[in-house]
Short mmCIF file of N, CA and C in Angstrom, two decimals:
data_model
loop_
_atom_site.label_atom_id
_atom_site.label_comp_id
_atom_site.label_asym_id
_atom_site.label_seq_id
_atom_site.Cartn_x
_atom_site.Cartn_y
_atom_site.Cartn_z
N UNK A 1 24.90 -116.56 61.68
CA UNK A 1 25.11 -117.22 60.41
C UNK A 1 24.16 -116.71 59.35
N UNK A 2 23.26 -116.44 59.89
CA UNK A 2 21.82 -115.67 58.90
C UNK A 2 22.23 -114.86 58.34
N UNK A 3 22.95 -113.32 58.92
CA UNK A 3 23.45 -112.24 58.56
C UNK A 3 24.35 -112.44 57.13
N UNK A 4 25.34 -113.50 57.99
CA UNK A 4 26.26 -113.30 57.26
C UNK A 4 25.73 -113.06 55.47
N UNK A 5 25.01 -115.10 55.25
CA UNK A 5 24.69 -115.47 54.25
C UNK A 5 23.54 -113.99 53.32
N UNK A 6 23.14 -113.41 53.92
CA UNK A 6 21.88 -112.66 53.34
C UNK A 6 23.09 -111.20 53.07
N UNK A 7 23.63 -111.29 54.22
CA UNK A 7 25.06 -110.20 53.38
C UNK A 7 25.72 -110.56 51.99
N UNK A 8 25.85 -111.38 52.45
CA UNK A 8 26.71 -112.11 51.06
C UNK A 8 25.83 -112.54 50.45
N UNK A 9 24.54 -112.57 50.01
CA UNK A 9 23.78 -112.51 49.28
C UNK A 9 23.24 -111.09 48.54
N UNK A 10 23.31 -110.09 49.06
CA UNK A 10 23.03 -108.78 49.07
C UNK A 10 24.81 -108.30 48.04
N UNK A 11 25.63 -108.66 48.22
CA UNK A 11 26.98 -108.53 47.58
C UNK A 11 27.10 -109.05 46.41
N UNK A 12 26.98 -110.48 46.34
CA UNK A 12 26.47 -110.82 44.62
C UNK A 12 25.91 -110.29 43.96
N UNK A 13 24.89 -110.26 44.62
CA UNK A 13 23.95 -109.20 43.95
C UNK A 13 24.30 -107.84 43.04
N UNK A 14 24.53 -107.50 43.91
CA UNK A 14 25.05 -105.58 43.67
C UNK A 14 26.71 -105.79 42.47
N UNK A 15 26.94 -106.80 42.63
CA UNK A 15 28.18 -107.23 41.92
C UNK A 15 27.90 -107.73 40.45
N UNK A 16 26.93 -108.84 40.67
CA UNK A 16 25.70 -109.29 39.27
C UNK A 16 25.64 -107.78 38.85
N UNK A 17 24.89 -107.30 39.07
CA UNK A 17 24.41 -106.06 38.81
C UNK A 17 25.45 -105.05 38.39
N UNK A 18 26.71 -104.72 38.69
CA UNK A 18 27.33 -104.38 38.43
C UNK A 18 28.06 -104.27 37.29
N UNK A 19 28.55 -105.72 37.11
CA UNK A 19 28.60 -106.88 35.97
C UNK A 19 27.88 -106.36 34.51
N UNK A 20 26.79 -106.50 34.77
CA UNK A 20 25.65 -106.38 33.66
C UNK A 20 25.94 -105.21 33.04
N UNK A 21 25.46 -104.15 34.23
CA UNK A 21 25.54 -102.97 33.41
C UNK A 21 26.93 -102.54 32.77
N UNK A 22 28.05 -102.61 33.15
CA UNK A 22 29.21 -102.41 32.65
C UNK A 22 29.49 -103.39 31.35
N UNK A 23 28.82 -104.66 31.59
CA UNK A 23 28.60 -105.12 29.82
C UNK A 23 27.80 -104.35 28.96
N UNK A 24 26.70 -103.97 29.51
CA UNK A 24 26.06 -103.00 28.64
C UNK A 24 26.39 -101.82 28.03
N UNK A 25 27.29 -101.08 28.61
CA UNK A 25 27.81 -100.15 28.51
C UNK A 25 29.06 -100.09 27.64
N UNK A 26 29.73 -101.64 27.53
CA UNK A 26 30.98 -101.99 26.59
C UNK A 26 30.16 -102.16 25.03
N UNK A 27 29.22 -102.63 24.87
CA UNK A 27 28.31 -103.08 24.01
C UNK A 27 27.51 -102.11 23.23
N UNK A 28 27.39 -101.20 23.89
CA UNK A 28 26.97 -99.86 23.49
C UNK A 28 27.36 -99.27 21.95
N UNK A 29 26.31 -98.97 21.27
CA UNK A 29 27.06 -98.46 19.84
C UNK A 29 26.91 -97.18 19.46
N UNK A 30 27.61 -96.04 19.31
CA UNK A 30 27.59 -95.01 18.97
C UNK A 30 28.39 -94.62 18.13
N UNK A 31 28.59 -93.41 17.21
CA UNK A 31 29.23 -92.84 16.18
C UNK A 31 30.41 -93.01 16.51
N UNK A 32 31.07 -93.16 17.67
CA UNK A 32 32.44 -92.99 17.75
C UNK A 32 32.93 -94.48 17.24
N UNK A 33 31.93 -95.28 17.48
CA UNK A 33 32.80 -97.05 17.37
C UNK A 33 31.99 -97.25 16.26
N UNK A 34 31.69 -96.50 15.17
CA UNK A 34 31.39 -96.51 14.22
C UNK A 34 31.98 -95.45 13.34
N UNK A 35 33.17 -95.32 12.78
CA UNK A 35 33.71 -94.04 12.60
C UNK A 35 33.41 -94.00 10.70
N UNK A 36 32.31 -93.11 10.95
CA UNK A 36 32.32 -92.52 9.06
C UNK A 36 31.00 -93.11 8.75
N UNK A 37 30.01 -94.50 9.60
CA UNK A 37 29.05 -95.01 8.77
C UNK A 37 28.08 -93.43 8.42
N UNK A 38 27.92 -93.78 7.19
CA UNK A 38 27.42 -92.37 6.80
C UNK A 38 25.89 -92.18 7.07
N UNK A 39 25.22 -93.41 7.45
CA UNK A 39 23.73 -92.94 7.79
C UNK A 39 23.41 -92.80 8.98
N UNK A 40 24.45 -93.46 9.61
CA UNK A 40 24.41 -92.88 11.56
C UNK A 40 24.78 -91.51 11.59
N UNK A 41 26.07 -91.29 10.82
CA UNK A 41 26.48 -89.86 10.54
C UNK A 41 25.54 -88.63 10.73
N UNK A 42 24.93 -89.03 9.21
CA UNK A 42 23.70 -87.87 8.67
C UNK A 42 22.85 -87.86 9.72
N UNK A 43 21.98 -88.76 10.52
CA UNK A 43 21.05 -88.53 11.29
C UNK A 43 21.60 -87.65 12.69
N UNK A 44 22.87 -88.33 12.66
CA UNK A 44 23.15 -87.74 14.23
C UNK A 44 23.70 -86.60 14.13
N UNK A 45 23.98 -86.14 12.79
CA UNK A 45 24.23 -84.64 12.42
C UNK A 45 22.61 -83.65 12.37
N UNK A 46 21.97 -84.26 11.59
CA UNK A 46 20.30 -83.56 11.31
C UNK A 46 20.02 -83.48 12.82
N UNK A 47 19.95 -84.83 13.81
CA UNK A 47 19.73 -84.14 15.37
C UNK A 47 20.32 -83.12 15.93
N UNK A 48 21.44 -82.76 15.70
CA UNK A 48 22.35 -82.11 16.09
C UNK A 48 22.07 -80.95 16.16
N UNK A 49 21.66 -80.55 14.71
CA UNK A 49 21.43 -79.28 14.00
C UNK A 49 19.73 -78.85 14.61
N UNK A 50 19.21 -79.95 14.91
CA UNK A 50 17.65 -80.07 15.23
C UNK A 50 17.49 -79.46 16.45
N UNK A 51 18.71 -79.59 17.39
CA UNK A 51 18.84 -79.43 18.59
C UNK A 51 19.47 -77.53 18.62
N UNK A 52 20.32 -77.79 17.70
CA UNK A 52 20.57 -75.83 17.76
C UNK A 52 20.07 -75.20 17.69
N UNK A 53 18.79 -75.45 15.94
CA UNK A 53 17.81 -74.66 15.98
C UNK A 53 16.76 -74.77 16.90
N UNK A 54 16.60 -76.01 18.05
CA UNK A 54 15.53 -75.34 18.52
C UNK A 54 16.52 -74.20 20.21
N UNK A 55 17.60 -74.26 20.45
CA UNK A 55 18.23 -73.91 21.41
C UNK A 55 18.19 -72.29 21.00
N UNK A 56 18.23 -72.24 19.06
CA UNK A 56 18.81 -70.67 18.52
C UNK A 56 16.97 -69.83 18.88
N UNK A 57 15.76 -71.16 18.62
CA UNK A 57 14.79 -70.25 18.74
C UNK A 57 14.50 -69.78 20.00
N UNK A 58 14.57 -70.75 21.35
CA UNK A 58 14.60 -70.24 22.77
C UNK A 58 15.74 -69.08 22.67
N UNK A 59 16.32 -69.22 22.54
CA UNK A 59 17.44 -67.75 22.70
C UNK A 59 16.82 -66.24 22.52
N UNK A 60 16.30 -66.69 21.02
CA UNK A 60 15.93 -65.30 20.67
C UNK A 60 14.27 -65.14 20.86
N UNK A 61 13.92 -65.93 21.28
CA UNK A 61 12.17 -65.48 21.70
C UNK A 61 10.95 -66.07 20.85
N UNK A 62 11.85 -66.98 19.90
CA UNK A 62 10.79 -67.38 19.03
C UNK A 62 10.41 -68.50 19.39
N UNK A 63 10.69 -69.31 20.51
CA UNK A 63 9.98 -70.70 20.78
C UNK A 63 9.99 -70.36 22.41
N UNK A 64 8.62 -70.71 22.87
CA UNK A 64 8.64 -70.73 24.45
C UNK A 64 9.28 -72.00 24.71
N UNK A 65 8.91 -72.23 26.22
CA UNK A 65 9.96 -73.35 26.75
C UNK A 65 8.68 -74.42 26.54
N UNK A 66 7.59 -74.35 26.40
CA UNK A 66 6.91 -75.70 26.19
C UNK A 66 7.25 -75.66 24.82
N UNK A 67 6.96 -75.12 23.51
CA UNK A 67 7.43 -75.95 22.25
C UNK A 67 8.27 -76.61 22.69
N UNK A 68 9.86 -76.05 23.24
CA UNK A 68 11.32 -76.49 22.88
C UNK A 68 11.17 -77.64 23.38
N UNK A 69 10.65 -78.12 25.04
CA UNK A 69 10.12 -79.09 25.41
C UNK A 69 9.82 -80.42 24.80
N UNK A 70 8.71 -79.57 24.06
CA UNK A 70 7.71 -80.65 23.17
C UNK A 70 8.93 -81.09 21.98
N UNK A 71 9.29 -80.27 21.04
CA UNK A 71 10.46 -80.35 20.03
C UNK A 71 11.95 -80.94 20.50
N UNK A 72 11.97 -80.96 21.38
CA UNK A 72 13.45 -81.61 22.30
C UNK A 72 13.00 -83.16 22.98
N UNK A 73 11.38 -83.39 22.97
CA UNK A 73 11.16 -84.65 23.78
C UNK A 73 11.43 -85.59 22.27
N UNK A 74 10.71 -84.93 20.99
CA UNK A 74 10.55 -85.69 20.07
C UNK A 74 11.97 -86.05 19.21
N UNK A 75 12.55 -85.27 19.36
CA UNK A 75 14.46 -85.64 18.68
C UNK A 75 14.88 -86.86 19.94
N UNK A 76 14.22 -86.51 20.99
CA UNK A 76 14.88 -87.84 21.83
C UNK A 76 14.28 -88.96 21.47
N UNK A 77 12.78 -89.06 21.23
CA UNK A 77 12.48 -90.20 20.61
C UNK A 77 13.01 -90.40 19.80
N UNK A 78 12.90 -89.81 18.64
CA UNK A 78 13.88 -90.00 17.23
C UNK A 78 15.50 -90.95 17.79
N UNK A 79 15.89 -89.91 18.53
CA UNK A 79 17.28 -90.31 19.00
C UNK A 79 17.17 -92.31 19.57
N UNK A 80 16.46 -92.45 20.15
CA UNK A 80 16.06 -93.61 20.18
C UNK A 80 16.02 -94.63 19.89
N UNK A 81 15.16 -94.46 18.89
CA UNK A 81 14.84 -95.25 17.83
C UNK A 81 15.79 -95.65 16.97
N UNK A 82 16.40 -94.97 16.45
CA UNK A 82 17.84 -94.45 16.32
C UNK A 82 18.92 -95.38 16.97
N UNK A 83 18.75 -95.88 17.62
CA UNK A 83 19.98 -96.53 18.91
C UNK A 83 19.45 -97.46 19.26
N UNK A 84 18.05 -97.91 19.17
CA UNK A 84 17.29 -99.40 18.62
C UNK A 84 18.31 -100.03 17.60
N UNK A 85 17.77 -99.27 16.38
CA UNK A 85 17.99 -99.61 15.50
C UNK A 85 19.24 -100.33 15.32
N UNK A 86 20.20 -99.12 15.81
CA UNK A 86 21.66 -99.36 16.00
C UNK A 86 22.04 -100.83 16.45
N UNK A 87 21.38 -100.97 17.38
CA UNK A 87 21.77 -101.99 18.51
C UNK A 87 21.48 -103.81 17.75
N UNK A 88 20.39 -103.82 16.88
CA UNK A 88 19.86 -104.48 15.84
C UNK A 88 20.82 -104.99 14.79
N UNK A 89 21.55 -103.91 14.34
CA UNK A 89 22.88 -104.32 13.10
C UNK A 89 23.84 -103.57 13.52
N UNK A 90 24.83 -103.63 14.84
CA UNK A 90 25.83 -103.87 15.29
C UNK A 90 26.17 -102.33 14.70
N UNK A 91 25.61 -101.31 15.34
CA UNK A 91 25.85 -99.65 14.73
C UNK A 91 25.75 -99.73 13.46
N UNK A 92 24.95 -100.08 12.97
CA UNK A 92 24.88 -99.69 11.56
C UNK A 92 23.19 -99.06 11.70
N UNK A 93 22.50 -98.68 10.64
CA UNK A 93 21.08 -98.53 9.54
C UNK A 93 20.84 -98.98 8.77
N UNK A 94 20.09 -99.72 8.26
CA UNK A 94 19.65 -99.91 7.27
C UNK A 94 18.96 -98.73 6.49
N UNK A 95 19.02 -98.99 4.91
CA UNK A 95 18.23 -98.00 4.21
C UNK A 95 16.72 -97.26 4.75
N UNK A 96 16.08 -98.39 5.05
CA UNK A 96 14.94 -98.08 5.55
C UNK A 96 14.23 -97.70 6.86
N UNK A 97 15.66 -97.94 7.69
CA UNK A 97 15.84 -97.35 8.56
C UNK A 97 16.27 -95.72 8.79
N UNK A 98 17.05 -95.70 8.03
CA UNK A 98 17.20 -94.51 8.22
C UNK A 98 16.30 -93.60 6.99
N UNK A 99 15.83 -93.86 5.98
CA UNK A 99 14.34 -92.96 5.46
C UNK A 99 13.24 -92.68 6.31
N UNK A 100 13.08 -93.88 7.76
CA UNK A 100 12.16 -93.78 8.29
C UNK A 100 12.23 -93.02 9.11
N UNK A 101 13.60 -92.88 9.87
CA UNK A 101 14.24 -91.47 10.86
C UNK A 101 14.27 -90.47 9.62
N UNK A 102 14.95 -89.88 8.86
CA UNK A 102 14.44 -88.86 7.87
C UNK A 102 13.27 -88.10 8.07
N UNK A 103 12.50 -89.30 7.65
CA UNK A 103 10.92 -88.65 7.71
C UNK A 103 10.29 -88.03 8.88
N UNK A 104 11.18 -89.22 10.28
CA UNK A 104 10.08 -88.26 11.14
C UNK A 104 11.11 -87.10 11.55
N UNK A 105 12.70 -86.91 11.25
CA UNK A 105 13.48 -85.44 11.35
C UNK A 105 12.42 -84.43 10.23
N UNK A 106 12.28 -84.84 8.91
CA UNK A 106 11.50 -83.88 8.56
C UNK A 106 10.35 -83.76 8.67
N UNK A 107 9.27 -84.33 9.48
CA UNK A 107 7.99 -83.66 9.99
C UNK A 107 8.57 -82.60 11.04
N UNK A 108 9.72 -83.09 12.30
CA UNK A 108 10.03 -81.83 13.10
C UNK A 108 10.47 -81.17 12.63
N UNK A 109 11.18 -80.81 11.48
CA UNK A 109 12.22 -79.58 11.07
C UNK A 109 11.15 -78.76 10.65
N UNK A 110 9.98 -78.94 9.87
CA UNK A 110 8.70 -78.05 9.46
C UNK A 110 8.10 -77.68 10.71
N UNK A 111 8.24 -78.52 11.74
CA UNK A 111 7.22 -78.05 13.13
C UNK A 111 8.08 -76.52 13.60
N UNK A 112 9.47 -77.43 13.70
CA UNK A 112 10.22 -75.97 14.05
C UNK A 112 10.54 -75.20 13.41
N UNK A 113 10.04 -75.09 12.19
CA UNK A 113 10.11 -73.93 11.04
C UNK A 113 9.11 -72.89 11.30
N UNK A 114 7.82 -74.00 11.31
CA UNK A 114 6.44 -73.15 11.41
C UNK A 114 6.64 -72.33 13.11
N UNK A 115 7.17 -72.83 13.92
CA UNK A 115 7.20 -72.18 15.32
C UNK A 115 7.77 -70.78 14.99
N UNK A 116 8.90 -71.13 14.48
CA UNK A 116 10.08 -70.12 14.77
C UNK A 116 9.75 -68.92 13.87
N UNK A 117 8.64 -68.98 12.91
CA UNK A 117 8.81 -68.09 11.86
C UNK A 117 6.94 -67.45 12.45
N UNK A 118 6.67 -67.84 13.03
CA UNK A 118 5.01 -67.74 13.86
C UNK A 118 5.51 -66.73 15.16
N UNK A 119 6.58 -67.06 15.62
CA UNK A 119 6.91 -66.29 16.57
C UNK A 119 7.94 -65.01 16.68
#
């Protein structure tokens, strides 16, 4: 009788759990279930582009693999923050939200300027 109950305790469980995350995952806000907001847009375009140039400087020799590293950890933060934010006003930004992603896309876009043109 022990088994059973701690089985079937172990099954809720994993089922709870199951549950959850697949709400989480419906709940989820990204550009697609947001079609056109223009400041999710712009940012997730500037990452985008953040992400080529640093892929175009590994290619051609101008960024080792620790910058790209370092420059690819920090767009994920960005990216982040980003999807905080999101999660806050139902996929949207606020103004000041997104000046504040801006700012820190353009401290990296100069980091990976100064790399790429150093190397």
């Amino acid at each position: 009788m022990k088994k059973s109950t701690s089985r079937f305790s172990l099954i809720a469980i994993t089922l709870v759990a199951a549950c959850a995350s697949a709400g989480a995952m419906a709940q989820s806000t990204s550009p697609e279930n947001v079609p056109g907001h223009p400041r999710v847009s712009e940012v997730n375009q500037r990452l985008e582009n953040q992400q080529d140039r640093v892929q175009a400087g590994v290619a051609d020799g101008q960024l080792n693999a620790r910058q790209a590293t370092r420059d690819e950890k920090q767009d994920a933060n960005i990216a982040a923050r980003e999807s905080r934010d999101e999660a806050e006003h139902g996929g949207h930004l606020t103004r000041q939200e997104q000046k504040n992603l801006n700012k820190s896309l353009n401290k990296d876009s100069k980091r990976i300027h100064k790399q790429r043109a150093a190397g």
